[in-house]
JSON list of C-alpha atoms in Angstrom, two decimals:
[
{"chain": "A", "resi": 1, "resn": "MET", "atom": "CA", "xyz": [-147.67, -154.38, 82.57]},
{"chain": "A", "resi": 2, "resn": "GLN", "atom": "CA", "xyz": [-144.21, -156.17, 81.26]},
{"chain": "A", "resi": 3, "resn": "ILE", "atom": "CA", "xyz": [-141.70, -156.72, 84.55]},
{"chain": "A", "resi": 4, "resn": "GLN", "atom": "CA", "xyz": [-138.76, -157.93, 84.80]},
{"chain": "A", "resi": 5, "resn": "VAL", "atom": "CA", "xyz": [-137.51, -159.82, 87.00]},
{"chain": "A", "resi": 6, "resn": "THR", "atom": "CA", "xyz": [-134.06, -161.89, 88.40]},
{"chain": "A", "resi": 7, "resn": "VAL", "atom": "CA", "xyz": [-135.78, -164.72, 90.65]},
{"chain": "A", "resi": 8, "resn": "ASN", "atom": "CA", "xyz": [-133.73, -166.62, 91.97]},
{"chain": "A", "resi": 9, "resn": "GLY", "atom": "CA", "xyz": [-131.11, -166.02, 89.04]},
{"chain": "A", "resi": 10, "resn": "LYS", "atom": "CA", "xyz": [-133.18, -166.71, 86.65]},
{"chain": "A", "resi": 11, "resn": "SER", "atom": "CA", "xyz": [-133.99, -163.64, 84.61]},
{"chain": "A", "resi": 12, "resn": "ARG", "atom": "CA", "xyz": [-137.71, -163.81, 84.12]},
{"chain": "A", "resi": 13, "resn": "LYS", "atom": "CA", "xyz": [-139.76, -161.32, 82.03]},
{"chain": "A", "resi": 14, "resn": "SER", "atom": "CA", "xyz": [-143.64, -161.49, 82.37]},
{"chain": "A", "resi": 15, "resn": "GLU", "atom": "CA", "xyz": [-147.46, -159.71, 81.68]},
{"chain": "A", "resi": 16, "resn": "VAL", "atom": "CA", "xyz": [-148.52, -158.90, 85.17]},
{"chain": "A", "resi": 17, "resn": "GLU", "atom": "CA", "xyz": [-151.06, -156.84, 85.87]},
{"chain": "A", "resi": 18, "resn": "ASP", "atom": "CA", "xyz": [-150.78, -153.91, 87.73]},
{"chain": "A", "resi": 19, "resn": "ARG", "atom": "CA", "xyz": [-152.54, -155.53, 90.66]},
{"chain": "A", "resi": 20, "resn": "THR", "atom": "CA", "xyz": [-150.79, -158.35, 91.03]},
{"chain": "A", "resi": 21, "resn": "LEU", "atom": "CA", "xyz": [-148.81, -158.93, 94.47]},
{"chain": "A", "resi": 22, "resn": "LEU", "atom": "CA", "xyz": [-145.39, -160.08, 94.70]},
{"chain": "A", "resi": 23, "resn": "VAL", "atom": "CA", "xyz": [-145.95, -163.82, 96.57]},
{"chain": "A", "resi": 24, "resn": "ASP", "atom": "CA", "xyz": [-149.19, -164.40, 93.77]},
{"chain": "A", "resi": 25, "resn": "TYR", "atom": "CA", "xyz": [-146.70, -163.41, 91.12]},
{"chain": "A", "resi": 26, "resn": "LEU", "atom": "CA", "xyz": [-143.56, -166.15, 92.73]},
{"chain": "A", "resi": 27, "resn": "ARG", "atom": "CA", "xyz": [-146.39, -168.60, 93.74]},
{"chain": "A", "resi": 28, "resn": "ASP", "atom": "CA", "xyz": [-148.71, -168.34, 90.25]},
{"chain": "A", "resi": 29, "resn": "HIS", "atom": "CA", "xyz": [-146.59, -167.31, 87.90]},
{"chain": "A", "resi": 30, "resn": "LEU", "atom": "CA", "xyz": [-143.20, -168.77, 88.68]},
{"chain": "A", "resi": 31, "resn": "ARG", "atom": "CA", "xyz": [-145.04, -172.22, 90.17]},
{"chain": "A", "resi": 32, "resn": "LEU", "atom": "CA", "xyz": [-142.96, -171.08, 93.68]},
{"chain": "A", "resi": 33, "resn": "THR", "atom": "CA", "xyz": [-144.33, -172.02, 95.96]},
{"chain": "A", "resi": 34, "resn": "GLY", "atom": "CA", "xyz": [-142.24, -172.28, 99.28]},
{"chain": "A", "resi": 35, "resn": "THR", "atom": "CA", "xyz": [-143.17, -169.03, 99.19]},
{"chain": "A", "resi": 36, "resn": "HIS", "atom": "CA", "xyz": [-146.44, -168.92, 101.66]},
{"chain": "A", "resi": 37, "resn": "VAL", "atom": "CA", "xyz": [-149.75, -167.28, 102.51]},
{"chain": "A", "resi": 38, "resn": "GLY", "atom": "CA", "xyz": [-150.49, -166.99, 106.04]},
{"chain": "A", "resi": 39, "resn": "CYS", "atom": "CA", "xyz": [-151.84, -163.18, 106.65]},
{"chain": "A", "resi": 40, "resn": "ASP", "atom": "CA", "xyz": [-152.03, -161.35, 103.36]},
{"chain": "A", "resi": 41, "resn": "THR", "atom": "CA", "xyz": [-151.32, -158.58, 106.13]},
{"chain": "A", "resi": 42, "resn": "SER", "atom": "CA", "xyz": [-147.72, -158.67, 105.85]},
{"chain": "A", "resi": 43, "resn": "SER", "atom": "CA", "xyz": [-148.66, -159.55, 110.22]},
{"chain": "A", "resi": 44, "resn": "CYS", "atom": "CA", "xyz": [-146.95, -163.35, 109.85]},
{"chain": "A", "resi": 45, "resn": "GLY", "atom": "CA", "xyz": [-144.35, -162.82, 107.72]},
{"chain": "A", "resi": 46, "resn": "ALA", "atom": "CA", "xyz": [-144.83, -166.45, 105.75]},
{"chain": "A", "resi": 47, "resn": "CYS", "atom": "CA", "xyz": [-144.20, -165.12, 102.83]},
{"chain": "A", "resi": 48, "resn": "THR", "atom": "CA", "xyz": [-140.88, -163.38, 102.95]},
{"chain": "A", "resi": 49, "resn": "VAL", "atom": "CA", "xyz": [-138.51, -162.82, 100.56]},
{"chain": "A", "resi": 50, "resn": "HIS", "atom": "CA", "xyz": [-135.21, -160.72, 100.24]},
{"chain": "A", "resi": 51, "resn": "VAL", "atom": "CA", "xyz": [-135.90, -158.43, 97.12]},
{"chain": "A", "resi": 52, "resn": "ASP", "atom": "CA", "xyz": [-132.37, -156.85, 96.33]},
{"chain": "A", "resi": 53, "resn": "GLY", "atom": "CA", "xyz": [-131.03, -158.86, 99.76]},
{"chain": "A", "resi": 54, "resn": "MET", "atom": "CA", "xyz": [-133.65, -157.59, 101.39]},
{"chain": "A", "resi": 55, "resn": "ALA", "atom": "CA", "xyz": [-135.74, -158.99, 103.38]},
{"chain": "A", "resi": 56, "resn": "VAL", "atom": "CA", "xyz": [-139.78, -157.60, 102.16]},
{"chain": "A", "resi": 57, "resn": "LYS", "atom": "CA", "xyz": [-142.62, -159.11, 103.02]},
{"chain": "A", "resi": 58, "resn": "SER", "atom": "CA", "xyz": [-144.27, -160.25, 99.99]},
{"chain": "A", "resi": 59, "resn": "CYS", "atom": "CA", "xyz": [-148.31, -159.96, 101.14]},
{"chain": "A", "resi": 60, "resn": "THR", "atom": "CA", "xyz": [-148.38, -156.27, 100.46]},
{"chain": "A", "resi": 61, "resn": "LEU", "atom": "CA", "xyz": [-145.15, -156.12, 97.55]},
{"chain": "A", "resi": 62, "resn": "LEU", "atom": "CA", "xyz": [-147.05, -155.33, 94.00]},
{"chain": "A", "resi": 63, "resn": "ALA", "atom": "CA", "xyz": [-144.97, -157.04, 91.39]},
{"chain": "A", "resi": 64, "resn": "ALA", "atom": "CA", "xyz": [-144.30, -154.38, 89.37]},
{"chain": "A", "resi": 65, "resn": "GLN", "atom": "CA", "xyz": [-142.66, -152.08, 92.81]},
{"chain": "A", "resi": 66, "resn": "ALA", "atom": "CA", "xyz": [-140.50, -155.87, 92.42]},
{"chain": "A", "resi": 67, "resn": "ASP", "atom": "CA", "xyz": [-139.87, -154.96, 88.64]},
{"chain": "A", "resi": 68, "resn": "GLY", "atom": "CA", "xyz": [-136.11, -154.41, 87.64]},
{"chain": "A", "resi": 69, "resn": "CYS", "atom": "CA", "xyz": [-134.70, -156.28, 91.08]},
{"chain": "A", "resi": 70, "resn": "THR", "atom": "CA", "xyz": [-132.90, -159.19, 91.80]},
{"chain": "A", "resi": 71, "resn": "VAL", "atom": "CA", "xyz": [-135.46, -161.40, 94.09]},
{"chain": "A", "resi": 72, "resn": "THR", "atom": "CA", "xyz": [-134.61, -164.57, 96.33]},
{"chain": "A", "resi": 73, "resn": "THR", "atom": "CA", "xyz": [-136.98, -167.08, 96.96]},
{"chain": "A", "resi": 74, "resn": "ILE", "atom": "CA", "xyz": [-136.28, -170.16, 99.97]},
{"chain": "A", "resi": 75, "resn": "GLU", "atom": "CA", "xyz": [-135.98, -172.33, 96.58]},
{"chain": "A", "resi": 76, "resn": "GLY", "atom": "CA", "xyz": [-133.02, -170.05, 95.37]},
{"chain": "A", "resi": 77, "resn": "MET", "atom": "CA", "xyz": [-131.16, -170.49, 99.29]},
{"chain": "A", "resi": 78, "resn": "ALA", "atom": "CA", "xyz": [-129.79, -173.97, 99.33]},
{"chain": "A", "resi": 79, "resn": "ASN", "atom": "CA", "xyz": [-126.24, -174.47, 97.21]},
{"chain": "A", "resi": 80, "resn": "ALA", "atom": "CA", "xyz": [-125.73, -176.40, 94.07]},
{"chain": "A", "resi": 81, "resn": "ASP", "atom": "CA", "xyz": [-122.34, -178.11, 94.69]},
{"chain": "A", "resi": 82, "resn": "GLY", "atom": "CA", "xyz": [-121.65, -180.66, 91.98]},
{"chain": "A", "resi": 83, "resn": "ASN", "atom": "CA", "xyz": [-123.31, -183.46, 93.51]},
{"chain": "A", "resi": 84, "resn": "GLY", "atom": "CA", "xyz": [-126.97, -182.92, 93.15]},
{"chain": "A", "resi": 85, "resn": "PRO", "atom": "CA", "xyz": [-129.08, -180.35, 92.91]},
{"chain": "A", "resi": 86, "resn": "THR", "atom": "CA", "xyz": [-129.65, -179.03, 96.16]},
{"chain": "A", "resi": 87, "resn": "SER", "atom": "CA", "xyz": [-127.34, -181.76, 98.49]},
{"chain": "A", "resi": 88, "resn": "ARG", "atom": "CA", "xyz": [-126.40, -179.07, 100.37]},
{"chain": "A", "resi": 89, "resn": "LEU", "atom": "CA", "xyz": [-128.34, -176.86, 102.34]},
{"chain": "A", "resi": 90, "resn": "HIS", "atom": "CA", "xyz": [-128.44, -173.50, 103.30]},
{"chain": "A", "resi": 91, "resn": "PRO", "atom": "CA", "xyz": [-126.18, -173.60, 106.58]},
{"chain": "A", "resi": 92, "resn": "LEU", "atom": "CA", "xyz": [-130.03, -171.89, 107.86]},
{"chain": "A", "resi": 93, "resn": "GLN", "atom": "CA", "xyz": [-131.87, -174.99, 106.38]},
{"chain": "A", "resi": 94, "resn": "GLU", "atom": "CA", "xyz": [-129.22, -177.01, 108.31]},
{"chain": "A", "resi": 95, "resn": "GLY", "atom": "CA", "xyz": [-130.23, -175.68, 111.34]},
{"chain": "A", "resi": 96, "resn": "PHE", "atom": "CA", "xyz": [-133.78, -175.34, 111.40]},
{"chain": "A", "resi": 97, "resn": "LYS", "atom": "CA", "xyz": [-132.28, -180.04, 110.66]},
{"chain": "A", "resi": 98, "resn": "GLU", "atom": "CA", "xyz": [-130.10, -179.89, 113.39]},
{"chain": "A", "resi": 99, "resn": "CYS", "atom": "CA", "xyz": [-132.57, -177.85, 116.02]},
{"chain": "A", "resi": 100, "resn": "HIS", "atom": "CA", "xyz": [-135.32, -178.94, 115.48]},
{"chain": "A", "resi": 101, "resn": "GLY", "atom": "CA", "xyz": [-136.87, -175.99, 114.15]},
{"chain": "A", "resi": 102, "resn": "LEU", "atom": "CA", "xyz": [-139.18, -177.48, 111.83]},
{"chain": "A", "resi": 103, "resn": "GLN", "atom": "CA", "xyz": [-142.93, -178.15, 113.64]},
{"chain": "A", "resi": 104, "resn": "CYS", "atom": "CA", "xyz": [-145.14, -177.99, 110.35]},
{"chain": "A", "resi": 105, "resn": "GLY", "atom": "CA", "xyz": [-143.46, -175.95, 108.53]},
{"chain": "A", "resi": 106, "resn": "PHE", "atom": "CA", "xyz": [-145.65, -173.44, 107.12]},
{"chain": "A", "resi": 107, "resn": "CYS", "atom": "CA", "xyz": [-143.36, -170.42, 108.89]},
{"chain": "A", "resi": 108, "resn": "THR", "atom": "CA", "xyz": [-140.57, -171.96, 107.66]},
{"chain": "A", "resi": 109, "resn": "PRO", "atom": "CA", "xyz": [-139.21, -170.19, 104.24]},
{"chain": "A", "resi": 110, "resn": "GLY", "atom": "CA", "xyz": [-140.23, -166.81, 106.03]},
{"chain": "A", "resi": 111, "resn": "MET", "atom": "CA", "xyz": [-138.59, -167.24, 109.31]},
{"chain": "A", "resi": 112, "resn": "ILE", "atom": "CA", "xyz": [-135.01, -168.52, 106.98]},
{"chain": "A", "resi": 113, "resn": "MET", "atom": "CA", "xyz": [-135.69, -165.96, 104.89]},
{"chain": "A", "resi": 114, "resn": "THR", "atom": "CA", "xyz": [-135.24, -162.96, 108.23]},
{"chain": "A", "resi": 115, "resn": "ALA", "atom": "CA", "xyz": [-133.01, -165.16, 109.18]},
{"chain": "A", "resi": 116, "resn": "ALA", "atom": "CA", "xyz": [-130.54, -164.78, 106.58]},
{"chain": "A", "resi": 117, "resn": "ASP", "atom": "CA", "xyz": [-131.28, -161.20, 106.22]},
{"chain": "A", "resi": 118, "resn": "LEU", "atom": "CA", "xyz": [-130.92, -160.68, 110.43]},
{"chain": "A", "resi": 119, "resn": "LEU", "atom": "CA", "xyz": [-127.61, -162.29, 109.99]},
{"chain": "A", "resi": 120, "resn": "THR", "atom": "CA", "xyz": [-126.54, -160.91, 106.92]},
{"chain": "A", "resi": 121, "resn": "LYS", "atom": "CA", "xyz": [-126.22, -157.67, 108.66]},
{"chain": "A", "resi": 122, "resn": "ASN", "atom": "CA", "xyz": [-125.16, -158.93, 112.15]},
{"chain": "A", "resi": 123, "resn": "PRO", "atom": "CA", "xyz": [-123.24, -162.69, 111.63]},
{"chain": "A", "resi": 124, "resn": "ASN", "atom": "CA", "xyz": [-123.60, -162.80, 115.80]},
{"chain": "A", "resi": 125, "resn": "PRO", "atom": "CA", "xyz": [-126.99, -161.87, 116.87]},
{"chain": "A", "resi": 126, "resn": "SER", "atom": "CA", "xyz": [-127.70, -162.57, 120.34]},
{"chain": "A", "resi": 127, "resn": "GLU", "atom": "CA", "xyz": [-131.10, -164.56, 122.00]},
{"chain": "A", "resi": 128, "resn": "ARG", "atom": "CA", "xyz": [-131.82, -161.00, 121.73]},
{"chain": "A", "resi": 129, "resn": "ASP", "atom": "CA", "xyz": [-131.42, -159.91, 118.64]},
{"chain": "A", "resi": 130, "resn": "ILE", "atom": "CA", "xyz": [-133.09, -163.16, 117.27]},
{"chain": "A", "resi": 131, "resn": "ARG", "atom": "CA", "xyz": [-136.53, -162.57, 119.23]},
{"chain": "A", "resi": 132, "resn": "GLU", "atom": "CA", "xyz": [-136.73, -158.77, 118.29]},
{"chain": "A", "resi": 133, "resn": "ALA", "atom": "CA", "xyz": [-135.39, -159.95, 114.23]},
{"chain": "A", "resi": 134, "resn": "LEU", "atom": "CA", "xyz": [-138.20, -162.63, 114.25]},
{"chain": "A", "resi": 135, "resn": "GLU", "atom": "CA", "xyz": [-141.03, -160.38, 115.96]},
{"chain": "A", "resi": 136, "resn": "GLY", "atom": "CA", "xyz": [-142.70, -159.52, 112.52]},
{"chain": "A", "resi": 137, "resn": "ASN", "atom": "CA", "xyz": [-142.70, -163.53, 111.78]},
{"chain": "A", "resi": 138, "resn": "ILE", "atom": "CA", "xyz": [-144.79, -166.09, 113.52]},
{"chain": "A", "resi": 139, "resn": "CYS", "atom": "CA", "xyz": [-144.92, -169.42, 113.74]},
{"chain": "A", "resi": 140, "resn": "ARG", "atom": "CA", "xyz": [-148.63, -171.00, 114.65]},
{"chain": "A", "resi": 141, "resn": "CYS", "atom": "CA", "xyz": [-147.25, -173.91, 116.70]},
{"chain": "A", "resi": 142, "resn": "THR", "atom": "CA", "xyz": [-144.81, -171.41, 118.60]},
{"chain": "A", "resi": 143, "resn": "GLY", "atom": "CA", "xyz": [-141.79, -173.40, 118.50]},
{"chain": "A", "resi": 144, "resn": "TYR", "atom": "CA", "xyz": [-139.86, -170.11, 118.71]},
{"chain": "A", "resi": 145, "resn": "HIS", "atom": "CA", "xyz": [-137.35, -171.44, 121.75]},
{"chain": "A", "resi": 146, "resn": "ASN", "atom": "CA", "xyz": [-135.99, -173.69, 118.22]},
{"chain": "A", "resi": 147, "resn": "ILE", "atom": "CA", "xyz": [-135.94, -172.12, 115.89]},
{"chain": "A", "resi": 148, "resn": "VAL", "atom": "CA", "xyz": [-133.95, -169.39, 117.75]},
{"chain": "A", "resi": 149, "resn": "LYS", "atom": "CA", "xyz": [-131.32, -171.86, 118.63]},
{"chain": "A", "resi": 150, "resn": "ALA", "atom": "CA", "xyz": [-131.47, -173.07, 114.62]},
{"chain": "A", "resi": 151, "resn": "ILE", "atom": "CA", "xyz": [-130.32, -169.24, 113.91]},
{"chain": "A", "resi": 152, "resn": "GLN", "atom": "CA", "xyz": [-127.80, -169.70, 116.80]},
{"chain": "A", "resi": 153, "resn": "TRP", "atom": "CA", "xyz": [-126.42, -172.86, 115.16]},
{"chain": "A", "resi": 154, "resn": "ALA", "atom": "CA", "xyz": [-126.17, -171.62, 111.86]},
{"chain": "A", "resi": 155, "resn": "ALA", "atom": "CA", "xyz": [-124.37, -168.51, 113.06]},
{"chain": "A", "resi": 156, "resn": "GLU", "atom": "CA", "xyz": [-121.82, -170.17, 114.71]},
{"chain": "A", "resi": 157, "resn": "HIS", "atom": "CA", "xyz": [-120.89, -173.28, 112.04]},
{"chain": "A", "resi": 158, "resn": "ASN", "atom": "CA", "xyz": [-121.35, -170.92, 108.62]},
{"chain": "A", "resi": 159, "resn": "SER", "atom": "CA", "xyz": [-121.55, -167.71, 109.31]},
{"chain": "A", "resi": 160, "resn": "SER", "atom": "CA", "xyz": [-119.14, -167.15, 106.14]},
{"chain": "A", "resi": 161, "resn": "THR", "atom": "CA", "xyz": [-121.39, -168.93, 103.69]},
{"chain": "A", "resi": 162, "resn": "LEU", "atom": "CA", "xyz": [-124.84, -166.73, 104.97]},
{"chain": "A", "resi": 163, "resn": "LEU", "atom": "CA", "xyz": [-125.16, -165.50, 101.37]},
{"chain": "A", "resi": 164, "resn": "ALA", "atom": "CA", "xyz": [-126.87, -167.23, 98.76]},
{"chain": "A", "resi": 165, "resn": "ASP", "atom": "CA", "xyz": [-125.39, -168.49, 95.57]},
{"chain": "A", "resi": 166, "resn": "PRO", "atom": "CA", "xyz": [-126.33, -167.89, 91.97]},
{"chain": "A", "resi": 167, "resn": "HIS", "atom": "CA", "xyz": [-128.94, -169.63, 92.61]},
{"chain": "A", "resi": 168, "resn": "LEU", "atom": "CA", "xyz": [-128.47, -172.18, 90.05]},
{"chain": "A", "resi": 169, "resn": "TRP", "atom": "CA", "xyz": [-131.07, -174.37, 90.65]},
{"chain": "A", "resi": 170, "resn": "THR", "atom": "CA", "xyz": [-134.85, -174.42, 91.35]},
{"chain": "A", "resi": 171, "resn": "ASN", "atom": "CA", "xyz": [-137.83, -177.05, 91.59]},
{"chain": "A", "resi": 172, "resn": "ASP", "atom": "CA", "xyz": [-140.42, -176.98, 88.24]},
{"chain": "A", "resi": 173, "resn": "VAL", "atom": "CA", "xyz": [-143.47, -177.91, 89.77]},
{"chain": "A", "resi": 174, "resn": "ALA", "atom": "CA", "xyz": [-145.34, -178.29, 85.78]},
{"chain": "A", "resi": 175, "resn": "THR", "atom": "CA", "xyz": [-142.42, -181.57, 86.14]},
{"chain": "A", "resi": 176, "resn": "LYS", "atom": "CA", "xyz": [-141.77, -181.80, 89.22]},
{"chain": "A", "resi": 177, "resn": "GLU", "atom": "CA", "xyz": [-138.51, -182.05, 88.23]},
{"chain": "A", "resi": 178, "resn": "VAL", "atom": "CA", "xyz": [-135.17, -179.82, 89.46]},
{"chain": "A", "resi": 179, "resn": "VAL", "atom": "CA", "xyz": [-134.32, -177.99, 86.55]},
{"chain": "A", "resi": 180, "resn": "GLU", "atom": "CA", "xyz": [-131.27, -175.65, 86.12]},
{"chain": "A", "resi": 181, "resn": "THR", "atom": "CA", "xyz": [-132.47, -172.15, 86.05]},
{"chain": "A", "resi": 182, "resn": "HIS", "atom": "CA", "xyz": [-129.21, -170.77, 83.77]}
]
């Protein structure tokens, strides 16, 4: 079947099998490998992306269900500021860097996408709010303390810019270059 999805600001028309999962479509068809596959059962949250602005686990959503939707992946979170395609990190990415929220990094894209959804709904979350929002995301390194601190840092420093920009840039895995998407 043919689907049309706007991914990180770029409209994409693709032919997919009916059973293609959104995560496989993003990784295999579009080469956006920042979205990870951890459990394939929506338990770990590594595959979290935004569909029409809401965090969803893309390992249990069919690509066909995203037809006509806007999808944002971790590749679409950094902002272009005119000095380079990804010269300014999203506040959550900056928070993970500043507060050592990264360990092995496998869970990080899903954690950031879930946190972005939380901060959009609740710009000043308590530690409890953050921990409850992350209940569907697993860090196999068990680095939750610093992940929570990173989200608090983002909420304190840049809550007004937490929505991703129009995502003008993406990584082209085939050419290994950052390319403008529209």
